[in-house]
Amino acid sequence: MALADYTSELMATAQALAAPGKGILAVDESTKTIGKRLGSIGVENTEANRQAYRGMLFTTPGLEEFISGAILYEETLFQSHADGELMVDKLGKLGIIPGIKVDKGLRPLGGASAVETLCTGLDGLVERAADYYAQGARFAKWRAVFQITADGCPSELSVRENAWGLARYARSVQESGLVPIVEPEILMDGNHSIETTARIQEQVIQAVYHACFANRVLLEGTLLKPSMTVQGAECSEKADPAKVAAMTVRTLERSVPACVPGIVFLSGGLSEEAASIYLNHMNSIERKAKWNLGFSYGRALQHSCLEGWGGSNVEAGQKALIARAQANSEASRGRYVPGSQPSSDEQLFVAGYTY
Ligand code: 13P
């Protein structure tokens, strides 16, 4: 099989993931990261507890009304629910498309500044993606990370290398029928202004699409997962939601081709409420481009849910998940009324965060 055999399927999957009013649930925390989350509610990081937590998420009644896809970690893609049914079949029953994190994590980028990284996992990726497809996955994710610093990061080397890695990944998984979610995250670490973020984010996203063109990625069969255009977490001047929305939309309009069917934001450490309010603003203002602006949140969909679940309370966990899923669905249509759903204002940003 080759990319040409999957063209129409890739385009249909990307459209289904970017369906208006729906978003993606990012549940692809590595075993180490989910351990931190479980630890925060006093639950031990065992396979049984990961199974119980994620099994609770994937059996939430009505979730499919607001969620089009779920990004899984490899363990979950091949794992069964405690009742013996495969997790992917639980998702399939809800009509939610399973996806898979395919990158193998970040490594230091030799030759660049100490904070700069390279995303790994390209070796054998076409074959790995074919195995994931056979297991039911229909889309993939690869997260490259950029940090803004006063001494010139991201460097040209980091932008080039990470943009190229994202494009090689996108092309590789498309060859095995998976829609690539292209994720160039700009971290919130730092004290830079929102204008600085916008300038650098434009360069980064433009570099990503130049690399995608060079690698003949089928853009109609991809989604972009950017961070929102916000100031650094330590910047004293905080932009209001209207400014964040205007700057984010401007950045994307300057750098994302019109043929990309959907843009699904990561939450990146924003609070649950802020992630919904910013998305709502973006979908309330005049825009030049027509792509669907949705969500692919991890922390901003799971924070209250994890606390509600607390290790065993399935009903409370599912109730909190549905509340945030519905809020973000409304926000993706510009219809969210802040505070209308239970949420947390707690800043989820952690300096030096690793996924
Ligand atoms: P956050 O929304 O918690 O940033 O996670 C999304 C994600 O998938 C990061 O790669």
JSON list of C-alpha atoms and ligand atoms in Angstrom, two decimals, residues 26 28 141 143 183 225 266-268 296-299 355, ligand 1:
[
{"chain": "A", "resi": 26, "resn": "ALA", "atom": "CA", "xyz": [-5.95, 13.65, 24.21]},
{"chain": "A", "resi": 28, "resn": "ASP", "atom": "CA", "xyz": [-1.91, 9.78, 25.26]},
{"chain": "A", "resi": 141, "resn": "LYS", "atom": "CA", "xyz": [0.07, 12.42, 16.74]},
{"chain": "A", "resi": 143, "resn": "ARG", "atom": "CA", "xyz": [4.57, 16.54, 19.23]},
{"chain": "A", "resi": 183, "resn": "GLU", "atom": "CA", "xyz": [1.76, 19.37, 16.62]},
{"chain": "A", "resi": 225, "resn": "LYS", "atom": "CA", "xyz": [-2.53, 21.04, 16.61]},
{"chain": "A", "resi": 266, "resn": "LEU", "atom": "CA", "xyz": [-3.71, 21.85, 22.69]},
{"chain": "A", "resi": 267, "resn": "SER", "atom": "CA", "xyz": [-4.36, 23.37, 26.11]},
{"chain": "A", "resi": 268, "resn": "GLY", "atom": "CA", "xyz": [-0.70, 23.59, 27.10]},
{"chain": "A", "resi": 296, "resn": "SER", "atom": "CA", "xyz": [-7.58, 18.44, 21.24]},
{"chain": "A", "resi": 297, "resn": "TYR", "atom": "CA", "xyz": [-7.11, 19.00, 24.94]},
{"chain": "A", "resi": 298, "resn": "GLY", "atom": "CA", "xyz": [-5.43, 16.75, 27.46]},
{"chain": "A", "resi": 299, "resn": "ARG", "atom": "CA", "xyz": [-5.21, 18.56, 30.77]},
{"chain": "A", "resi": 355, "resn": "TYR", "atom": "CA", "xyz": [4.60, 15.05, 28.31]},
{"chain": "B", "resi": 1, "resn": "13P", "atom": "P1", "xyz": [-2.59, 19.44, 26.79]},
{"chain": "B", "resi": 1, "resn": "13P", "atom": "O1", "xyz": [-3.94, 19.90, 26.29]},
{"chain": "B", "resi": 1, "resn": "13P", "atom": "O2", "xyz": [-2.58, 18.99, 28.20]},
{"chain": "B", "resi": 1, "resn": "13P", "atom": "O3", "xyz": [-1.50, 20.42, 26.45]},
{"chain": "B", "resi": 1, "resn": "13P", "atom": "O4", "xyz": [-2.27, 18.11, 26.01]},
{"chain": "B", "resi": 1, "resn": "13P", "atom": "C1", "xyz": [-2.52, 17.99, 24.67]},
{"chain": "B", "resi": 1, "resn": "13P", "atom": "C2", "xyz": [-1.51, 17.12, 24.06]},
{"chain": "B", "resi": 1, "resn": "13P", "atom": "O5", "xyz": [-1.85, 16.14, 23.43]},
{"chain": "B", "resi": 1, "resn": "13P", "atom": "C3", "xyz": [-0.10, 17.51, 24.19]},
{"chain": "B", "resi": 1, "resn": "13P", "atom": "O6", "xyz": [0.67, 16.80, 23.32]}
]
